mmCIF file with all atom_site columns, C-alpha atoms in Angstrom:
data_model
loop_
_atom_site.group_PDB
_atom_site.id
_atom_site.type_symbol
_atom_site.label_atom_id
_atom_site.label_alt_id
_atom_site.label_comp_id
_atom_site.label_asym_id
_atom_site.label_entity_id
_atom_site.label_seq_id
_atom_site.pdbx_PDB_ins_code
_atom_site.Cartn_x
_atom_site.Cartn_y
_atom_site.Cartn_z
_atom_site.occupancy
_atom_site.B_iso_or_equiv
_atom_site.pdbx_formal_charge
_atom_site.auth_seq_id
_atom_site.auth_comp_id
_atom_site.auth_asym_id
_atom_site.auth_atom_id
_atom_site.pdbx_PDB_model_num
ATOM 1   C CA . GLU A 1 1   ? -69.921 30.966 -24.343 1.00 84.00 ? 1   GLU A CA 1
ATOM 2   C CA . VAL A 1 2   ? -70.474 32.786 -27.620 1.00 84.00 ? 2   VAL A CA 1
ATOM 3   C CA . ARG A 1 3   ? -72.872 35.710 -27.668 1.00 84.00 ? 3   ARG A CA 1
ATOM 4   C CA . GLN A 1 4   ? -74.028 37.855 -30.527 1.00 81.00 ? 4   GLN A CA 1
ATOM 5   C CA . LEU A 1 5   ? -74.765 41.546 -30.377 1.00 79.00 ? 5   LEU A CA 1
ATOM 6   C CA . PRO A 1 6   ? -78.078 42.461 -31.980 1.00 83.00 ? 6   PRO A CA 1
ATOM 7   C CA . TRP A 1 7   ? -77.386 45.220 -34.505 1.00 83.00 ? 7   TRP A CA 1
ATOM 8   C CA . SER A 1 8   ? -78.573 45.945 -37.985 1.00 87.00 ? 8   SER A CA 1
ATOM 9   C CA . ALA A 1 9   ? -76.576 45.609 -41.166 1.00 85.00 ? 9   ALA A CA 1
ATOM 10  C CA . SER A 1 10  ? -76.526 49.401 -41.502 1.00 88.00 ? 10  SER A CA 1
ATOM 11  C CA . ILE A 1 11  ? -74.908 49.797 -38.057 1.00 89.00 ? 11  ILE A CA 1
ATOM 12  C CA . GLU A 1 12  ? -72.298 47.165 -38.917 1.00 86.00 ? 12  GLU A CA 1
ATOM 13  C CA . LYS A 1 13  ? -71.593 48.843 -42.258 1.00 88.00 ? 13  LYS A CA 1
ATOM 14  C CA . GLY A 1 14  ? -71.160 52.212 -40.518 1.00 92.00 ? 14  GLY A CA 1
ATOM 15  C CA . LEU A 1 15  ? -68.767 50.775 -37.937 1.00 91.00 ? 15  LEU A CA 1
ATOM 16  C CA . LEU A 1 16  ? -66.658 49.054 -40.582 1.00 91.00 ? 16  LEU A CA 1
ATOM 17  C CA . GLU A 1 17  ? -66.605 52.208 -42.724 1.00 92.00 ? 17  GLU A CA 1
ATOM 18  C CA . SER A 1 18  ? -65.302 54.116 -39.691 1.00 94.00 ? 18  SER A CA 1
ATOM 19  C CA . LEU A 1 19  ? -62.491 51.559 -39.369 1.00 94.00 ? 19  LEU A CA 1
ATOM 20  C CA . ARG A 1 20  ? -61.666 52.026 -43.057 1.00 93.00 ? 20  ARG A CA 1
ATOM 21  C CA . LEU A 1 21  ? -61.536 55.808 -42.677 1.00 94.00 ? 21  LEU A CA 1
ATOM 22  C CA . ALA A 1 22  ? -59.225 55.515 -39.643 1.00 94.00 ? 22  ALA A CA 1
ATOM 23  C CA . VAL A 1 23  ? -56.581 53.955 -41.888 1.00 94.00 ? 23  VAL A CA 1
ATOM 24  C CA . TRP A 1 24  ? -57.311 55.089 -45.436 1.00 94.00 ? 24  TRP A CA 1
ATOM 25  C CA . GLY A 1 25  ? -59.349 58.272 -44.970 1.00 93.00 ? 25  GLY A CA 1
ATOM 26  C CA . GLU A 1 26  ? -57.555 61.576 -45.532 1.00 92.00 ? 26  GLU A CA 1
ATOM 27  C CA . HIS A 1 27  ? -57.889 62.525 -41.854 1.00 93.00 ? 27  HIS A CA 1
ATOM 28  C CA . GLY A 1 28  ? -57.511 59.014 -40.429 1.00 92.00 ? 28  GLY A CA 1
ATOM 29  C CA . GLY A 1 29  ? -55.249 58.572 -37.421 1.00 90.00 ? 29  GLY A CA 1
ATOM 30  C CA . ALA A 1 30  ? -53.357 55.695 -39.076 1.00 92.00 ? 30  ALA A CA 1
ATOM 31  C CA . HIS A 1 31  ? -53.252 57.126 -42.596 1.00 92.00 ? 31  HIS A CA 1
ATOM 32  C CA . PRO A 1 32  ? -49.899 56.254 -44.197 1.00 91.00 ? 32  PRO A CA 1
ATOM 33  C CA . SER A 1 33  ? -48.987 59.929 -44.640 1.00 90.00 ? 33  SER A CA 1
ATOM 34  C CA . LYS A 1 34  ? -49.162 60.432 -40.856 1.00 90.00 ? 34  LYS A CA 1
ATOM 35  C CA . ILE A 1 35  ? -46.785 57.595 -39.938 1.00 90.00 ? 35  ILE A CA 1
ATOM 36  C CA . ARG A 1 36  ? -43.261 59.047 -40.102 1.00 86.00 ? 36  ARG A CA 1
ATOM 37  C CA . SER A 1 37  ? -41.563 55.688 -39.568 1.00 84.00 ? 37  SER A CA 1
ATOM 38  C CA . LEU A 1 38  ? -43.385 54.144 -42.553 1.00 88.00 ? 38  LEU A CA 1
ATOM 39  C CA . LYS A 1 39  ? -40.598 53.860 -45.150 1.00 91.00 ? 39  LYS A CA 1
ATOM 40  C CA . GLY A 1 40  ? -39.170 51.537 -47.783 1.00 92.00 ? 40  GLY A CA 1
ATOM 41  C CA . ASP A 1 41  ? -40.480 47.991 -48.110 1.00 94.00 ? 41  ASP A CA 1
ATOM 42  C CA . VAL A 1 42  ? -42.637 48.344 -44.996 1.00 93.00 ? 42  VAL A CA 1
ATOM 43  C CA . ARG A 1 43  ? -44.416 51.307 -46.619 1.00 93.00 ? 43  ARG A CA 1
ATOM 44  C CA . GLU A 1 44  ? -44.939 49.359 -49.861 1.00 94.00 ? 44  GLU A CA 1
ATOM 45  C CA . ARG A 1 45  ? -46.435 46.400 -47.984 1.00 93.00 ? 45  ARG A CA 1
ATOM 46  C CA . PHE A 1 46  ? -48.641 48.724 -45.911 1.00 92.00 ? 46  PHE A CA 1
ATOM 47  C CA . LEU A 1 47  ? -49.946 50.469 -49.039 1.00 91.00 ? 47  LEU A CA 1
ATOM 48  C CA . SER A 1 48  ? -50.567 47.120 -50.748 1.00 90.00 ? 48  SER A CA 1
ATOM 49  C CA . LEU A 1 49  ? -53.216 46.398 -48.106 1.00 91.00 ? 49  LEU A CA 1
ATOM 50  C CA . LYS A 1 50  ? -55.420 49.302 -49.232 1.00 89.00 ? 50  LYS A CA 1
ATOM 51  C CA . ASN A 1 51  ? -58.440 47.059 -49.898 1.00 82.00 ? 51  ASN A CA 1
ATOM 52  C CA . GLN A 1 52  ? -57.469 44.407 -47.377 1.00 90.00 ? 52  GLN A CA 1
ATOM 53  C CA . MET A 1 53  ? -56.929 46.140 -44.007 1.00 94.00 ? 53  MET A CA 1
ATOM 54  C CA . ILE A 1 54  ? -59.092 48.390 -41.867 1.00 94.00 ? 54  ILE A CA 1
ATOM 55  C CA . GLY A 1 55  ? -58.504 49.247 -38.225 1.00 95.00 ? 55  GLY A CA 1
ATOM 56  C CA . LYS A 1 56  ? -58.498 51.582 -35.264 1.00 95.00 ? 56  LYS A CA 1
ATOM 57  C CA . THR A 1 57  ? -55.810 53.255 -33.204 1.00 93.00 ? 57  THR A CA 1
ATOM 58  C CA . SER A 1 58  ? -55.988 53.916 -29.491 1.00 92.00 ? 58  SER A CA 1
ATOM 59  C CA . THR A 1 59  ? -53.876 55.452 -26.759 1.00 90.00 ? 59  THR A CA 1
ATOM 60  C CA . ALA A 1 60  ? -54.152 54.836 -23.015 1.00 91.00 ? 60  ALA A CA 1
ATOM 61  C CA . GLU A 1 61  ? -52.457 57.420 -20.818 1.00 91.00 ? 61  GLU A CA 1
ATOM 62  C CA . TRP A 1 62  ? -51.542 56.752 -17.213 1.00 88.00 ? 62  TRP A CA 1
ATOM 63  C CA . MET A 1 63  ? -49.598 58.439 -14.464 1.00 90.00 ? 63  MET A CA 1
ATOM 64  C CA . TYR A 1 64  ? -46.797 56.494 -12.813 1.00 87.00 ? 64  TYR A CA 1
ATOM 65  C CA . VAL A 1 65  ? -44.269 57.228 -10.100 1.00 88.00 ? 65  VAL A CA 1
ATOM 66  C CA . PRO A 1 66  ? -41.132 55.474 -11.383 1.00 81.00 ? 66  PRO A CA 1
ATOM 67  C CA . TYR A 1 67  ? -39.133 55.823 -8.175  1.00 83.00 ? 67  TYR A CA 1
ATOM 68  C CA . PRO A 1 68  ? -40.271 55.120 -4.598  1.00 84.00 ? 68  PRO A CA 1
ATOM 69  C CA . TYR A 1 69  ? -39.124 58.469 -3.211  1.00 85.00 ? 69  TYR A CA 1
ATOM 70  C CA . PRO A 1 70  ? -41.549 60.962 -1.643  1.00 84.00 ? 70  PRO A CA 1
ATOM 71  C CA . SER A 1 71  ? -40.045 63.774 -3.699  1.00 88.00 ? 71  SER A CA 1
ATOM 72  C CA . CYS A 1 72  ? -40.546 61.926 -6.999  1.00 87.00 ? 72  CYS A CA 1
ATOM 73  C CA . LEU A 1 73  ? -43.434 63.256 -9.097  1.00 90.00 ? 73  LEU A CA 1
ATOM 74  C CA . ALA A 1 74  ? -45.705 61.108 -11.215 1.00 89.00 ? 74  ALA A CA 1
ATOM 75  C CA . GLU A 1 75  ? -44.905 61.018 -14.926 1.00 89.00 ? 75  GLU A CA 1
ATOM 76  C CA . LEU A 1 76  ? -47.280 60.583 -17.847 1.00 90.00 ? 76  LEU A CA 1
ATOM 77  C CA . TYR A 1 77  ? -46.835 57.375 -19.873 1.00 90.00 ? 77  TYR A CA 1
ATOM 78  C CA . LYS A 1 78  ? -48.754 55.946 -22.805 1.00 91.00 ? 78  LYS A CA 1
ATOM 79  C CA . HIS A 1 79  ? -49.592 52.498 -24.036 1.00 92.00 ? 79  HIS A CA 1
ATOM 80  C CA . VAL A 1 80  ? -50.751 52.482 -27.646 1.00 92.00 ? 80  VAL A CA 1
ATOM 81  C CA . TRP A 1 81  ? -52.461 49.905 -29.794 1.00 94.00 ? 81  TRP A CA 1
ATOM 82  C CA . PHE A 1 82  ? -53.847 49.233 -33.219 1.00 94.00 ? 82  PHE A CA 1
ATOM 83  C CA . GLY A 1 83  ? -56.561 46.703 -33.988 1.00 96.00 ? 83  GLY A CA 1
ATOM 84  C CA . ALA A 1 84  ? -56.930 45.564 -37.603 1.00 96.00 ? 84  ALA A CA 1
ATOM 85  C CA . LEU A 1 85  ? -59.295 43.430 -39.628 1.00 95.00 ? 85  LEU A CA 1
ATOM 86  C CA . ALA A 1 86  ? -57.735 41.807 -42.702 1.00 94.00 ? 86  ALA A CA 1
ATOM 87  C CA . TYR A 1 87  ? -59.680 40.731 -45.771 1.00 92.00 ? 87  TYR A CA 1
ATOM 88  C CA . PRO A 1 88  ? -58.468 37.986 -48.102 1.00 87.00 ? 88  PRO A CA 1
ATOM 89  C CA . ASP A 1 89  ? -59.152 39.293 -51.619 1.00 81.00 ? 89  ASP A CA 1
ATOM 90  C CA . SER A 1 90  ? -57.778 42.664 -52.747 1.00 78.00 ? 90  SER A CA 1
ATOM 91  C CA . ARG A 1 91  ? -59.847 42.506 -55.952 1.00 82.00 ? 91  ARG A CA 1
ATOM 92  C CA . ILE A 1 92  ? -63.090 42.702 -53.969 1.00 79.00 ? 92  ILE A CA 1
ATOM 93  C CA . SER A 1 93  ? -64.130 45.588 -51.749 1.00 77.00 ? 93  SER A CA 1
ATOM 94  C CA . TRP A 1 94  ? -63.598 44.834 -48.066 1.00 76.00 ? 94  TRP A CA 1
ATOM 95  C CA . ALA A 1 95  ? -67.304 45.634 -47.594 1.00 77.00 ? 95  ALA A CA 1
ATOM 96  C CA . ASP A 1 96  ? -68.284 42.668 -49.772 1.00 79.00 ? 96  ASP A CA 1
ATOM 97  C CA . GLN A 1 97  ? -66.318 39.974 -47.929 1.00 84.00 ? 97  GLN A CA 1
ATOM 98  C CA . GLU A 1 98  ? -65.692 38.714 -44.424 1.00 87.00 ? 98  GLU A CA 1
ATOM 99  C CA . ALA A 1 99  ? -62.477 39.362 -42.551 1.00 90.00 ? 99  ALA A CA 1
ATOM 100 C CA . ASP A 1 100 ? -60.240 36.325 -42.273 1.00 90.00 ? 100 ASP A CA 1
ATOM 101 C CA . LEU A 1 101 ? -57.770 37.689 -39.727 1.00 94.00 ? 101 LEU A CA 1
ATOM 102 C CA . VAL A 1 102 ? -57.842 39.975 -36.691 1.00 95.00 ? 102 VAL A CA 1
ATOM 103 C CA . VAL A 1 103 ? -54.573 41.520 -35.498 1.00 96.00 ? 103 VAL A CA 1
ATOM 104 C CA . VAL A 1 104 ? -54.101 43.580 -32.344 1.00 96.00 ? 104 VAL A CA 1
ATOM 105 C CA . VAL A 1 105 ? -50.743 45.218 -31.657 1.00 96.00 ? 105 VAL A CA 1
ATOM 106 C CA . LEU A 1 106 ? -49.976 46.698 -28.230 1.00 94.00 ? 106 LEU A CA 1
ATOM 107 C CA . LEU A 1 107 ? -46.925 48.898 -27.741 1.00 91.00 ? 107 LEU A CA 1
ATOM 108 C CA . ARG A 1 108 ? -46.118 49.704 -24.149 1.00 91.00 ? 108 ARG A CA 1
ATOM 109 C CA . PHE A 1 109 ? -44.637 53.148 -23.606 1.00 87.00 ? 109 PHE A CA 1
ATOM 110 C CA . GLY A 1 110 ? -45.479 54.273 -27.113 1.00 85.00 ? 110 GLY A CA 1
ATOM 111 C CA . ASN A 1 111 ? -46.493 57.688 -28.352 1.00 85.00 ? 111 ASN A CA 1
ATOM 112 C CA . ALA A 1 112 ? -49.462 57.226 -30.700 1.00 87.00 ? 112 ALA A CA 1
ATOM 113 C CA . GLY A 1 113 ? -51.578 54.279 -31.881 1.00 84.00 ? 113 GLY A CA 1
ATOM 114 C CA . LYS A 1 114 ? -50.523 54.881 -35.480 1.00 87.00 ? 114 LYS A CA 1
ATOM 115 C CA . GLU A 1 115 ? -47.057 53.565 -34.513 1.00 89.00 ? 115 GLU A CA 1
ATOM 116 C CA . ALA A 1 116 ? -48.567 50.100 -34.161 1.00 92.00 ? 116 ALA A CA 1
ATOM 117 C CA . ALA A 1 117 ? -50.304 50.066 -37.575 1.00 93.00 ? 117 ALA A CA 1
ATOM 118 C CA . PRO A 1 118 ? -47.186 49.125 -39.613 1.00 94.00 ? 118 PRO A CA 1
ATOM 119 C CA . LEU A 1 119 ? -46.579 46.178 -37.271 1.00 94.00 ? 119 LEU A CA 1
ATOM 120 C CA . ALA A 1 120 ? -50.126 44.964 -37.890 1.00 95.00 ? 120 ALA A CA 1
ATOM 121 C CA . SER A 1 121 ? -49.497 45.282 -41.629 1.00 95.00 ? 121 SER A CA 1
ATOM 122 C CA . GLU A 1 122 ? -46.325 43.200 -41.335 1.00 95.00 ? 122 GLU A CA 1
ATOM 123 C CA . MET A 1 123 ? -48.223 40.517 -39.370 1.00 96.00 ? 123 MET A CA 1
ATOM 124 C CA . ILE A 1 124 ? -50.904 40.364 -42.055 1.00 96.00 ? 124 ILE A CA 1
ATOM 125 C CA . HIS A 1 125 ? -48.252 39.904 -44.748 1.00 95.00 ? 125 HIS A CA 1
ATOM 126 C CA . ALA A 1 126 ? -46.522 37.200 -42.682 1.00 95.00 ? 126 ALA A CA 1
ATOM 127 C CA . TRP A 1 127 ? -49.859 35.406 -42.287 1.00 93.00 ? 127 TRP A CA 1
ATOM 128 C CA . ARG A 1 128 ? -50.477 35.572 -46.042 1.00 92.00 ? 128 ARG A CA 1
ATOM 129 C CA . LYS A 1 129 ? -47.045 33.974 -46.672 1.00 91.00 ? 129 LYS A CA 1
ATOM 130 C CA . ILE A 1 130 ? -47.839 31.186 -44.209 1.00 91.00 ? 130 ILE A CA 1
ATOM 131 C CA . GLN A 1 131 ? -51.156 30.605 -45.954 1.00 87.00 ? 131 GLN A CA 1
ATOM 132 C CA . GLN A 1 132 ? -49.485 30.451 -49.369 1.00 86.00 ? 132 GLN A CA 1
ATOM 133 C CA . ARG A 1 133 ? -46.909 27.956 -48.119 1.00 86.00 ? 133 ARG A CA 1
ATOM 134 C CA . HIS A 1 134 ? -49.440 25.624 -46.528 1.00 82.00 ? 134 HIS A CA 1
ATOM 135 C CA . THR A 1 135 ? -52.493 25.954 -48.756 1.00 74.00 ? 135 THR A CA 1
ATOM 136 C CA . PRO A 1 136 ? -51.256 23.481 -51.424 1.00 65.00 ? 136 PRO A CA 1
ATOM 137 C CA . SER A 1 137 ? -50.610 20.812 -48.791 1.00 55.00 ? 137 SER A CA 1
ATOM 138 C CA . LEU A 1 138 ? -54.034 21.380 -47.253 1.00 49.00 ? 138 LEU A CA 1
ATOM 139 C CA . GLN A 1 139 ? -55.752 21.154 -50.641 1.00 51.00 ? 139 GLN A CA 1
ATOM 140 C CA . ALA A 1 140 ? -53.970 17.865 -51.453 1.00 49.00 ? 140 ALA A CA 1
ATOM 141 C CA . ARG A 1 141 ? -55.710 16.120 -48.567 1.00 47.00 ? 141 ARG A CA 1
#
């Protein structure tokens, strides 16, 4: 069953702008300058999505007792994720088009949600390559 949430265009615009700021805003949690592992070709591909990817990081902390001994103390672990919306045309502002892909990356035992953002970027690029390969054959039909 599909349901729609009743919200105004201004609320939707505000939510989407928040997702943009989380990745591309100066203080965003997934801003490229904050991701230490973002290097080389992966960094170039990530940066090329400036007008095509917005998203949100998240971290879930939980306590776990890894060993079944009474003397064993619980340890803090984290699962992290990044959810992204991808937009098809980099020449048009993301705000003026509809997302064509949603990517969610979950990293168990991670440290911060920003660690998952480069993986989402790589998935978006892989999807674009698949589209390019198969679009001519779909148009020929």
